[in-house]
Amino acid sequence: MSTPTTRAVINVDLGGPVINRHLYGHFAEHLGRCIYGGFWVGEDSELPNVGGIRTDVVEALRALDIPNLRWPGGCFADEYHWQDGIGPREDRPVMVNTHWGNVEENNHFGTHEFMALCELLGADPYVNGNVGSGTVREMSEWVEYLTRDGDSPMVRQRKANGREAPWRVPFWGIGNEAWGCGGNMRAEAYADEARRYATYCRDHGDNKLFKIAAGASDDDLEWTETLMKAVTCLSCKREPKKFFQGISFHYYTVAGTWQNKGQATEFGDDDFYRTMIKAADIDRVIKGHSAVMDAYDPGRTIGLVCDEWGTWWDVEPGTNPGFLFQQNTLRDALVAGLHFDIFHRHAERLIMANIAQTVNVLQAMILTDDQGGLVLTPTYHVFEMNKGHQDATSLAVHLPDGPAPIDVNGTALDQVTASASRKGDTVLISASNLSLDSATKIDFDLRGGGVREARGRILTADRPQAHNTPIDPTDVAPVELDVRITDGHLVADLPPHAFATIEFDLAT
Ligand code: AHR
């Protein structure tokens, strides 16, 4: 039997909105071994490091072109007092990280260390301030400490701690999950708090803060609506003023229940498909938030920010339940590919997203151990293969016919998902085959421009449970994909459970 064909039509001369590079953002929380043992080993470590930051981790991440890094949480952000994390490390107070494992936090990784990490990665800092247990003054002074030039109490303190020039901090979070760990507030109460805190987060000198209000969980559209009502000060005497420029929401792919999320590496076909259905549902969630925002902001001046997303499984057996350490299989990579296709389609409103989290926590790029081991996960490879979409112009991919959707307990799952973008004369296509047993031949019918040369890469394995370990670090790694050019069409074979990218130059 011949392989069924999926036809995909792309008009390469009809660009849509630009795919903001910040959709490829990251998240690093003081949680488990993300910071300590992941990024941070300390200057005295035997592992190669730059000022305490692990060299191999930075080198691996630099290949992803990480546009921004969110820190210090998550839930931790609303317990964090930044003054504890500056000055000589031996003098910094110890606190208890009550959210994550009830372990002691020695504050050795603080503001200066985070900013150094961002500089090493070439990433914009996204600092998440404390609303839940902090004060307006504390947040306002943190902004001053980081971004003010000249002379002021905070500037003097920064200089005394060894940093002369102000840093550039483009992104600022006003609390996190205010409906839960960030203070258990009701939407109206938080909206007022967000306005109050944002008022005192000043733009110092040239530094313009893009302030992000802590948004909804999943499809809590009422939360978004309340924030949209609160975003503008209509009664302000002078020009109406926007208190914040972005509103976030969080969406995790939890295929089971929160009590029983399922294992990262041991799963059956049903679990796999349920995961894909849950991942695909972010499309509905984004549409919902966007529709609410459109009603209040038709000109799309406020950005939607998904600053936590990714798979969330039961922790690996024998590990601290509060550390959220999980393995990462080809299934996770397919969730990432599917999310990016959806993010690209919503590029007009969705301007930023942050995977949770970069190292050793949840859907990580990198898994490390204390002996110096480092593993790149299948999800890492999706970020690397997709990086050409950053700041490219989106191109719609039409799939007019192809394999019938997969019936997952009454819900339809598209077998093939794809997205594309164009930067200059280079086009990048991403495509996934989500079937566990059917291959497809994908035939890209390109309109509005010819193909000169095409290069393909594919990420797959003999089973969706495949993952990388220190013993077998490349069980899931990209290899070359054979791409044929026939009559202006690009044709490639996608085996089951596969993610692929095809890049080609337009004939001019
Ligand atoms: O990413 C882990 C946690 O998930 C974050 O701290 C919190 O914001 C969310 O509930």
Short mmCIF file of C-alpha atoms and ligand atoms in Angstrom, two decimals:
data_model
loop_
_atom_site.label_atom_id
_atom_site.label_comp_id
_atom_site.label_asym_id
_atom_site.label_seq_id
_atom_site.Cartn_x
_atom_site.Cartn_y
_atom_site.Cartn_z
CA MET A 1 0.00 0.00 0.00
CA SER A 2 1.38 3.42 -0.91
CA THR A 3 1.91 6.03 1.78
CA PRO A 4 -1.01 8.48 2.03
CA THR A 5 -0.20 12.00 0.91
CA THR A 6 -0.82 15.19 2.86
CA ARG A 7 -1.05 18.22 0.58
CA ALA A 8 0.05 21.50 2.11
CA VAL A 9 -0.36 24.80 0.26
CA ILE A 10 1.85 27.76 1.15
CA ASN A 11 1.75 31.16 -0.52
CA VAL A 12 5.31 32.29 0.04
CA ASP A 13 4.52 35.83 -1.12
CA LEU A 14 1.60 36.35 1.30
CA GLY A 15 3.13 37.08 4.66
CA GLY A 16 1.14 37.34 7.86
CA PRO A 17 2.21 38.85 11.19
CA VAL A 18 5.79 38.62 12.35
CA ILE A 19 6.52 35.77 14.73
CA ASN A 20 7.91 37.59 17.73
CA ARG A 21 11.22 36.00 18.76
CA HIS A 22 10.04 36.23 22.36
CA LEU A 23 7.67 33.31 21.67
CA TYR A 24 10.84 31.24 22.11
CA GLY A 25 11.43 32.53 25.64
CA HIS A 26 12.52 30.52 28.66
CA PHE A 27 11.84 30.29 32.37
CA ALA A 28 14.25 29.57 35.21
CA GLU A 29 12.85 29.36 38.73
CA HIS A 30 14.45 28.69 42.08
CA LEU A 31 12.90 25.27 42.02
CA GLY A 32 14.58 21.90 42.40
CA ARG A 33 17.79 21.77 40.40
CA CYS A 34 17.01 24.44 37.84
CA ILE A 35 19.17 27.15 39.37
CA TYR A 36 21.30 25.26 41.90
CA GLY A 37 22.95 22.32 40.16
CA GLY A 38 21.55 23.40 36.81
CA PHE A 39 22.74 26.87 35.95
CA TRP A 40 24.65 27.61 39.13
CA VAL A 41 27.47 25.51 40.54
CA GLY A 42 29.40 28.26 42.33
CA GLU A 43 32.84 29.64 41.63
CA ASP A 44 34.58 26.93 43.67
CA SER A 45 33.05 24.08 41.72
CA GLU A 46 35.28 21.60 39.92
CA LEU A 47 32.93 21.86 36.98
CA PRO A 48 33.99 24.48 34.43
CA ASN A 49 32.13 27.70 35.17
CA VAL A 50 32.15 31.41 34.49
CA GLY A 51 31.74 33.21 37.80
CA GLY A 52 29.79 30.22 39.16
CA ILE A 53 27.59 29.65 36.09
CA ARG A 54 28.04 26.25 34.48
CA THR A 55 29.87 26.63 31.17
CA ASP A 56 28.51 23.58 29.34
CA VAL A 57 24.92 24.57 30.12
CA VAL A 58 25.47 28.06 28.74
CA GLU A 59 27.22 26.75 25.65
CA ALA A 60 24.42 24.31 24.87
CA LEU A 61 21.75 26.97 25.38
CA ARG A 62 23.51 29.55 23.25
CA ALA A 63 22.71 27.36 20.24
CA LEU A 64 19.00 28.03 20.86
CA ASP A 65 19.21 31.83 20.52
CA ILE A 66 17.16 32.25 23.70
CA PRO A 67 15.46 35.65 23.36
CA ASN A 68 14.44 36.17 26.99
CA LEU A 69 14.72 34.44 30.34
CA ARG A 70 12.10 34.76 33.06
CA TRP A 71 13.29 34.62 36.69
CA PRO A 72 13.09 34.05 39.73
CA GLY A 73 9.65 32.36 39.52
CA GLY A 74 6.85 31.24 39.30
CA CYS A 75 5.53 30.75 42.75
CA PHE A 76 8.99 31.47 44.14
CA ALA A 77 8.81 35.03 42.82
CA ASP A 78 6.13 35.92 45.34
CA GLU A 79 8.30 34.75 48.22
CA TYR A 80 11.52 36.27 46.96
CA HIS A 81 13.02 39.37 48.52
CA TRP A 82 15.65 40.64 46.15
CA GLN A 83 17.70 42.45 48.79
CA ASP A 84 18.56 38.99 50.20
CA GLY A 85 20.33 38.13 46.95
CA ILE A 86 22.85 40.96 46.59
CA GLY A 87 26.18 41.75 48.24
CA PRO A 88 28.88 39.29 49.37
CA ARG A 89 27.50 35.78 49.07
CA GLU A 90 28.69 34.66 52.47
CA ASP A 91 26.64 37.45 54.07
CA ARG A 92 23.39 36.71 52.27
CA PRO A 93 20.59 35.41 54.49
CA VAL A 94 19.23 31.91 54.12
CA MET A 95 15.50 31.40 53.60
CA VAL A 96 13.26 28.38 53.21
CA ASN A 97 11.82 27.71 49.78
CA THR A 98 8.46 26.61 51.16
CA HIS A 99 6.90 26.16 47.76
CA TRP A 100 9.43 23.89 46.29
CA GLY A 101 10.65 21.08 48.49
CA ASN A 102 10.93 23.06 51.75
CA VAL A 103 14.66 23.31 51.19
CA GLU A 104 17.01 26.05 52.26
CA GLU A 105 17.82 28.73 49.74
CA ASN A 106 21.15 30.42 50.39
CA ASN A 107 20.52 33.25 47.95
CA HIS A 108 23.89 32.71 46.27
CA PHE A 109 22.20 33.15 42.92
CA GLY A 110 20.69 36.63 43.01
CA THR A 111 20.27 39.71 40.87
CA HIS A 112 23.90 40.09 39.71
CA GLU A 113 24.21 36.38 38.96
CA PHE A 114 20.97 36.40 36.97
CA MET A 115 22.01 39.40 34.94
CA ALA A 116 25.40 37.76 34.27
CA LEU A 117 23.58 34.63 33.09
CA CYS A 118 21.44 36.67 30.69
CA GLU A 119 24.55 38.34 29.32
CA LEU A 120 26.22 34.96 28.76
CA LEU A 121 23.13 33.63 27.00
CA GLY A 122 22.53 36.80 25.01
CA ALA A 123 18.96 36.78 26.40
CA ASP A 124 16.80 39.71 27.51
CA PRO A 125 16.01 39.57 31.23
CA TYR A 126 12.39 39.12 32.25
CA VAL A 127 12.31 39.80 35.98
CA ASN A 128 9.21 38.73 37.87
CA GLY A 129 8.51 40.92 40.90
CA ASN A 130 6.91 39.96 44.20
CA VAL A 131 3.33 41.12 44.77
CA GLY A 132 2.15 38.32 47.05
CA SER A 133 4.49 38.90 50.00
CA GLY A 134 6.45 41.95 48.89
CA THR A 135 5.83 45.65 48.98
CA VAL A 136 5.43 48.32 46.37
CA ARG A 137 8.57 49.99 47.67
CA GLU A 138 10.56 46.76 47.38
CA MET A 139 9.57 46.29 43.76
CA SER A 140 10.09 49.93 42.89
CA GLU A 141 13.58 49.87 44.40
CA TRP A 142 14.49 46.70 42.53
CA VAL A 143 13.69 48.45 39.26
CA GLU A 144 15.77 51.42 40.41
CA TYR A 145 18.67 49.18 41.46
CA LEU A 146 18.72 47.44 38.11
CA THR A 147 18.04 50.19 35.63
CA ARG A 148 18.84 53.65 36.99
CA ASP A 149 21.90 55.60 35.99
CA GLY A 150 23.47 58.58 37.78
CA ASP A 151 23.11 58.79 41.51
CA SER A 152 20.43 57.50 43.89
CA PRO A 153 20.31 55.28 46.98
CA MET A 154 19.78 52.12 44.94
CA VAL A 155 22.38 53.12 42.37
CA ARG A 156 24.94 53.63 45.12
CA GLN A 157 24.13 50.20 46.51
CA ARG A 158 24.50 48.59 43.08
CA LYS A 159 27.82 50.28 42.53
CA ALA A 160 29.03 49.21 45.96
CA ASN A 161 28.20 45.65 44.88
CA GLY A 162 30.45 45.95 41.86
CA ARG A 163 28.18 47.02 39.03
CA GLU A 164 28.74 50.51 37.74
CA ALA A 165 26.44 50.78 34.73
CA PRO A 166 22.72 50.11 34.86
CA TRP A 167 21.43 47.03 33.15
CA ARG A 168 18.77 46.96 30.50
CA VAL A 169 15.66 45.15 31.71
CA PRO A 170 12.92 45.12 29.10
CA PHE A 171 10.39 42.78 30.72
CA TRP A 172 8.87 43.07 34.18
CA GLY A 173 6.29 40.75 35.74
CA ILE A 174 3.85 42.18 38.30
CA GLY A 175 3.48 39.06 40.46
CA ASN A 176 2.69 35.53 39.36
CA GLU A 177 -0.46 33.39 39.51
CA ALA A 178 -2.10 35.94 41.79
CA TRP A 179 -5.21 33.72 41.86
CA GLY A 180 -3.14 31.02 43.62
CA CYS A 181 0.41 30.90 45.00
CA GLY A 182 0.83 34.60 44.27
CA GLY A 183 -1.57 35.68 47.01
CA ASN A 184 -4.89 33.89 46.43
CA MET A 185 -6.48 37.12 45.25
CA ARG A 186 -9.71 37.69 43.46
CA ALA A 187 -9.41 39.16 39.99
CA GLU A 188 -10.64 42.66 40.90
CA ALA A 189 -8.37 42.86 43.93
CA TYR A 190 -5.36 41.77 41.92
CA ALA A 191 -6.21 44.16 39.08
CA ASP A 192 -6.06 47.07 41.54
CA GLU A 193 -2.80 45.77 43.02
CA ALA A 194 -1.31 45.41 39.55
CA ARG A 195 -2.17 49.03 38.76
CA ARG A 196 -0.68 50.19 42.05
CA TYR A 197 2.56 48.21 41.71
CA ALA A 198 2.93 49.15 38.05
CA THR A 199 2.61 52.82 38.95
CA TYR A 200 5.86 52.71 40.91
CA CYS A 201 7.83 50.54 38.50
CA ARG A 202 9.39 53.51 36.76
CA ASP A 203 11.13 53.86 33.45
CA HIS A 204 14.59 55.07 34.43
CA GLY A 205 16.56 56.80 31.68
CA ASP A 206 16.24 54.91 28.41
CA ASN A 207 15.02 51.71 30.03
CA LYS A 208 11.39 51.17 29.05
CA LEU A 209 9.67 48.44 31.02
CA PHE A 210 7.20 46.17 29.27
CA LYS A 211 5.09 45.34 32.30
CA ILE A 212 3.22 42.08 32.35
CA ALA A 213 0.22 41.55 34.62
CA ALA A 214 -0.11 38.10 36.17
CA GLY A 215 -2.79 36.40 34.17
CA ALA A 216 -5.16 33.53 34.04
CA SER A 217 -4.83 29.85 34.51
CA ASP A 218 -5.81 28.03 31.32
CA ASP A 219 -9.10 29.35 29.99
CA ASP A 220 -10.13 31.61 32.88
CA LEU A 221 -11.40 34.31 30.54
CA GLU A 222 -13.03 36.28 33.34
CA TRP A 223 -9.60 36.92 34.82
CA THR A 224 -8.39 38.28 31.49
CA GLU A 225 -11.49 40.41 31.09
CA THR A 226 -11.02 41.91 34.54
CA LEU A 227 -7.42 42.81 33.69
CA MET A 228 -8.42 44.26 30.34
CA LYS A 229 -10.92 46.51 32.11
CA ALA A 230 -8.16 47.59 34.48
CA VAL A 231 -5.37 48.11 31.99
CA THR A 232 -6.12 51.67 31.01
CA CYS A 233 -6.64 54.65 33.26
CA LEU A 234 -9.49 56.32 31.41
CA SER A 235 -10.05 58.86 34.13
CA CYS A 236 -6.42 59.99 34.08
CA LYS A 237 -6.41 63.72 33.47
CA ARG A 238 -3.81 63.68 30.78
CA GLU A 239 -3.52 61.13 28.01
CA PRO A 240 -5.08 57.76 28.90
CA LYS A 241 -2.29 55.66 30.24
CA LYS A 242 -1.63 51.94 30.04
CA PHE A 243 -0.59 50.44 33.35
CA PHE A 244 0.76 47.30 31.78
CA GLN A 245 1.64 46.31 28.26
CA GLY A 246 1.11 42.57 28.51
CA ILE A 247 -1.23 40.10 30.19
CA SER A 248 -0.07 36.59 30.81
CA PHE A 249 -1.73 33.21 31.09
CA HIS A 250 -0.33 29.79 31.99
CA TYR A 251 -1.10 26.57 30.22
CA TYR A 252 0.36 23.22 31.14
CA THR A 253 -0.12 20.01 29.21
CA VAL A 254 -1.32 17.76 32.00
CA ALA A 255 -2.74 14.74 30.23
CA GLY A 256 -4.03 13.01 33.37
CA THR A 257 -5.24 14.74 36.51
CA TRP A 258 -3.22 17.02 38.79
CA GLN A 259 -3.17 14.19 41.34
CA ASN A 260 -2.12 11.57 38.81
CA LYS A 261 -0.40 13.22 35.90
CA GLY A 262 1.12 10.09 34.41
CA GLN A 263 4.72 9.12 33.89
CA ALA A 264 7.11 10.84 31.55
CA THR A 265 8.55 7.73 29.95
CA GLU A 266 6.08 4.93 30.64
CA PHE A 267 2.90 5.52 28.67
CA GLY A 268 0.59 3.80 26.24
CA ASP A 269 -0.99 4.88 22.96
CA ASP A 270 -4.05 6.30 24.73
CA ASP A 271 -1.87 8.43 26.98
CA PHE A 272 0.06 9.67 23.96
CA TYR A 273 -3.04 10.76 22.08
CA ARG A 274 -4.65 12.31 25.16
CA THR A 275 -1.47 14.34 25.57
CA MET A 276 -1.69 15.61 22.01
CA ILE A 277 -5.35 16.55 22.45
CA LYS A 278 -4.51 18.48 25.60
CA ALA A 279 -1.57 20.20 23.91
CA ALA A 280 -3.66 21.11 20.85
CA ASP A 281 -6.32 22.62 23.11
CA ILE A 282 -4.08 25.61 23.78
CA ASP A 283 -5.37 26.87 20.42
CA ARG A 284 -8.88 27.21 21.88
CA VAL A 285 -7.48 28.85 25.01
CA ILE A 286 -5.49 31.42 23.05
CA LYS A 287 -8.50 32.16 20.85
CA GLY A 288 -10.60 32.73 23.97
CA HIS A 289 -8.17 35.16 25.59
CA SER A 290 -7.59 36.91 22.27
CA ALA A 291 -11.33 37.39 21.71
CA VAL A 292 -11.70 38.99 25.14
CA MET A 293 -8.72 41.23 24.50
CA ASP A 294 -9.99 42.18 21.02
CA ALA A 295 -13.22 43.44 22.58
CA TYR A 296 -11.31 45.93 24.73
CA ASP A 297 -8.26 46.49 22.57
CA PRO A 298 -9.16 46.06 18.90
CA GLY A 299 -5.91 47.75 17.88
CA ARG A 300 -3.97 44.96 19.63
CA THR A 301 -1.75 47.24 21.66
CA ILE A 302 -1.68 44.87 24.64
CA GLY A 303 0.27 41.65 24.22
CA LEU A 304 -0.84 38.21 25.31
CA VAL A 305 2.00 36.37 27.04
CA CYS A 306 2.00 32.64 27.79
CA ASP A 307 4.81 32.81 30.31
CA GLU A 308 4.51 29.22 31.49
CA TRP A 309 3.80 26.28 29.21
CA GLY A 310 4.91 22.72 28.78
CA THR A 311 4.27 19.15 29.85
CA TRP A 312 3.92 18.28 33.51
CA TRP A 313 4.33 14.63 34.51
CA ASP A 314 4.74 12.82 37.82
CA VAL A 315 8.29 13.31 39.06
CA GLU A 316 10.87 10.64 38.30
CA PRO A 317 10.66 7.84 40.89
CA GLY A 318 12.93 8.44 43.88
CA THR A 319 13.26 12.20 43.33
CA ASN A 320 11.96 14.96 45.61
CA PRO A 321 8.28 15.55 44.68
CA GLY A 322 8.85 19.28 45.20
CA PHE A 323 11.64 19.38 42.61
CA LEU A 324 9.49 18.59 39.56
CA PHE A 325 12.24 16.64 37.83
CA GLN A 326 10.97 14.68 34.85
CA GLN A 327 12.43 12.90 31.83
CA ASN A 328 11.63 14.16 28.38
CA THR A 329 10.72 11.92 25.45
CA LEU A 330 9.89 12.26 21.80
CA ARG A 331 6.29 12.80 22.98
CA ASP A 332 7.39 16.01 24.74
CA ALA A 333 9.14 17.14 21.57
CA LEU A 334 5.92 16.68 19.60
CA VAL A 335 4.03 18.74 22.19
CA ALA A 336 6.59 21.51 21.68
CA GLY A 337 6.31 21.33 17.89
CA LEU A 338 2.52 21.45 18.11
CA HIS A 339 2.59 24.42 20.48
CA PHE A 340 4.90 26.37 18.21
CA ASP A 341 2.66 25.76 15.19
CA ILE A 342 -0.23 27.18 17.21
CA PHE A 343 1.84 30.07 18.61
CA HIS A 344 2.89 31.04 15.08
CA ARG A 345 -0.75 31.13 13.98
CA HIS A 346 -1.57 33.54 16.81
CA ALA A 347 1.45 35.77 16.29
CA GLU A 348 -0.67 38.88 16.00
CA ARG A 349 -1.80 38.83 19.65
CA LEU A 350 0.54 36.32 21.28
CA ILE A 351 3.84 38.12 21.58
CA MET A 352 5.75 36.09 24.11
CA ALA A 353 5.89 32.59 25.60
CA ASN A 354 8.18 30.91 28.11
CA ILE A 355 8.64 27.18 28.37
CA ALA A 356 8.69 25.79 31.90
CA GLN A 357 11.54 25.31 32.55
CA THR A 358 14.97 25.49 31.01
CA VAL A 359 17.06 23.04 33.06
CA ASN A 360 16.12 20.01 35.21
CA VAL A 361 12.52 21.09 35.87
CA LEU A 362 9.36 20.08 33.99
CA GLN A 363 9.76 20.16 30.18
CA ALA A 364 13.45 20.99 30.25
CA MET A 365 15.92 21.57 27.44
CA ILE A 366 18.78 20.16 29.46
CA LEU A 367 19.13 17.56 32.21
CA THR A 368 22.28 17.69 34.29
CA ASP A 369 23.83 15.75 37.12
CA ASP A 370 26.31 16.83 39.77
CA GLN A 371 29.13 14.82 38.21
CA GLY A 372 29.16 16.98 35.12
CA GLY A 373 26.76 14.94 33.01
CA LEU A 374 24.58 16.90 30.59
CA VAL A 375 21.85 15.59 28.32
CA LEU A 376 20.05 17.51 25.61
CA THR A 377 16.39 16.54 25.58
CA PRO A 378 14.21 15.97 22.51
CA THR A 379 12.49 19.28 23.35
CA TYR A 380 15.86 21.04 23.11
CA HIS A 381 16.12 19.85 19.52
CA VAL A 382 12.71 21.29 18.60
CA PHE A 383 13.78 24.69 19.92
CA GLU A 384 17.01 24.47 17.96
CA MET A 385 15.37 23.27 14.73
CA ASN A 386 12.68 25.95 14.98
CA LYS A 387 14.86 28.92 15.88
CA GLY A 388 14.75 30.30 12.32
CA HIS A 389 11.11 31.26 12.94
CA GLN A 390 12.19 33.91 15.43
CA ASP A 391 11.28 37.36 14.08
CA ALA A 392 10.35 35.85 10.71
CA THR A 393 7.15 36.68 8.83
CA SER A 394 4.55 33.98 9.31
CA LEU A 395 3.18 32.18 6.27
CA ALA A 396 -0.15 30.39 6.46
CA VAL A 397 -0.02 26.66 5.76
CA HIS A 398 -3.24 25.29 4.30
CA LEU A 399 -3.85 21.55 4.59
CA PRO A 400 -6.83 21.12 2.25
CA ASP A 401 -6.72 17.35 2.22
CA GLY A 402 -4.76 14.62 3.88
CA PRO A 403 -5.26 11.80 6.29
CA ALA A 404 -8.51 11.79 8.26
CA PRO A 405 -8.19 13.22 11.76
CA ILE A 406 -7.42 10.70 14.49
CA ASP A 407 -10.42 9.98 16.71
CA VAL A 408 -9.27 10.30 20.33
CA ASN A 409 -12.21 9.25 22.50
CA GLY A 410 -14.56 11.35 20.37
CA THR A 411 -12.22 14.33 19.89
CA ALA A 412 -10.56 14.85 16.52
CA LEU A 413 -6.79 15.25 16.40
CA ASP A 414 -5.22 16.42 13.15
CA GLN A 415 -2.60 13.89 12.15
CA VAL A 416 -0.43 16.51 10.52
CA THR A 417 0.33 19.95 11.92
CA ALA A 418 2.57 22.51 10.25
CA SER A 419 3.60 26.15 10.21
CA ALA A 420 5.94 28.25 8.11
CA SER A 421 7.71 31.57 8.02
CA ARG A 422 9.89 33.64 5.75
CA LYS A 423 12.96 35.73 6.47
CA GLY A 424 14.32 37.45 3.39
CA ASP A 425 14.52 34.78 0.72
CA THR A 426 14.64 31.87 3.14
CA VAL A 427 11.54 29.93 4.11
CA LEU A 428 11.34 27.61 7.11
CA ILE A 429 8.61 25.01 7.43
CA SER A 430 7.93 22.92 10.52
CA ALA A 431 5.72 19.85 10.30
CA SER A 432 4.76 17.01 12.62
CA ASN A 433 3.13 13.67 12.05
CA LEU A 434 1.24 12.87 15.26
CA SER A 435 0.10 9.40 14.24
CA LEU A 436 1.67 6.53 16.13
CA ASP A 437 1.34 4.10 13.25
CA SER A 438 0.78 5.84 9.89
CA ALA A 439 3.44 7.50 7.81
CA THR A 440 2.51 10.30 5.45
CA LYS A 441 4.10 11.78 2.38
CA ILE A 442 3.87 15.53 2.76
CA ASP A 443 3.66 17.49 -0.46
CA PHE A 444 4.17 21.24 -0.12
CA ASP A 445 2.54 23.05 -3.01
CA LEU A 446 4.41 26.35 -3.03
CA ARG A 447 2.78 29.34 -4.64
CA GLY A 448 4.23 32.79 -5.32
CA GLY A 449 7.88 31.75 -5.55
CA GLY A 450 10.14 28.92 -6.69
CA VAL A 451 12.52 26.75 -4.73
CA ARG A 452 16.26 26.90 -5.26
CA GLU A 453 17.68 24.55 -2.69
CA ALA A 454 16.07 22.71 0.22
CA ARG A 455 17.49 21.22 3.41
CA GLY A 456 15.49 19.00 5.72
CA ARG A 457 15.96 17.65 9.24
CA ILE A 458 13.87 15.15 11.12
CA LEU A 459 13.50 14.26 14.78
CA THR A 460 12.02 10.84 15.43
CA ALA A 461 12.78 7.44 16.96
CA ASP A 462 11.47 3.90 16.84
CA ARG A 463 8.97 4.68 19.64
CA PRO A 464 7.50 7.81 21.21
CA GLN A 465 8.89 6.85 24.63
CA ALA A 466 12.45 7.28 23.31
CA HIS A 467 14.56 9.73 25.31
CA ASN A 468 18.15 10.70 25.92
CA THR A 469 20.27 9.65 28.87
CA PRO A 470 23.95 10.06 29.81
CA ILE A 471 24.48 6.53 28.47
CA ASP A 472 22.59 7.14 25.25
CA PRO A 473 22.55 10.92 24.76
CA THR A 474 21.52 10.86 21.10
CA ASP A 475 18.70 8.34 21.01
CA VAL A 476 16.50 11.25 19.91
CA ALA A 477 18.50 13.72 17.84
CA PRO A 478 17.88 15.37 14.49
CA VAL A 479 19.15 13.74 11.32
CA GLU A 480 18.96 14.74 7.70
CA LEU A 481 15.58 14.43 5.99
CA ASP A 482 15.44 13.63 2.33
CA VAL A 483 13.51 16.41 0.54
CA ARG A 484 12.64 16.15 -3.15
CA ILE A 485 11.89 19.13 -5.36
CA THR A 486 9.43 18.30 -8.15
CA ASP A 487 7.61 20.88 -10.27
CA GLY A 488 7.91 23.54 -7.61
CA HIS A 489 6.66 21.14 -4.93
CA LEU A 490 8.67 20.01 -1.95
CA VAL A 491 8.05 16.41 -1.01
CA ALA A 492 9.23 14.54 2.06
CA ASP A 493 8.25 11.38 3.93
CA LEU A 494 7.20 11.79 7.52
CA PRO A 495 7.23 8.53 9.48
CA PRO A 496 4.92 8.14 12.50
CA HIS A 497 5.60 10.33 15.56
CA ALA A 498 8.01 12.66 13.81
CA PHE A 499 8.85 16.35 13.84
CA ALA A 500 10.63 17.85 10.84
CA THR A 501 11.87 21.15 9.54
CA ILE A 502 12.53 22.07 5.92
CA GLU A 503 14.40 25.19 5.02
CA PHE A 504 14.71 26.41 1.47
CA ASP A 505 15.91 29.37 -0.51
CA LEU A 506 13.55 31.05 -2.89
CA ALA A 507 14.61 31.22 -6.51
CA THR A 508 14.86 34.86 -7.45
O1 AHR B 1 6.57 26.03 36.80
C1 AHR B 1 6.21 25.52 38.04
C2 AHR B 1 5.12 26.34 38.71
O2 AHR B 1 3.94 26.23 37.99
C3 AHR B 1 5.33 27.81 38.82
O3 AHR B 1 6.12 28.17 39.91
C4 AHR B 1 3.95 28.34 38.99
O4 AHR B 1 3.80 29.64 38.49
C5 AHR B 1 3.09 27.33 38.25
O5 AHR B 1 2.01 26.93 38.99
#
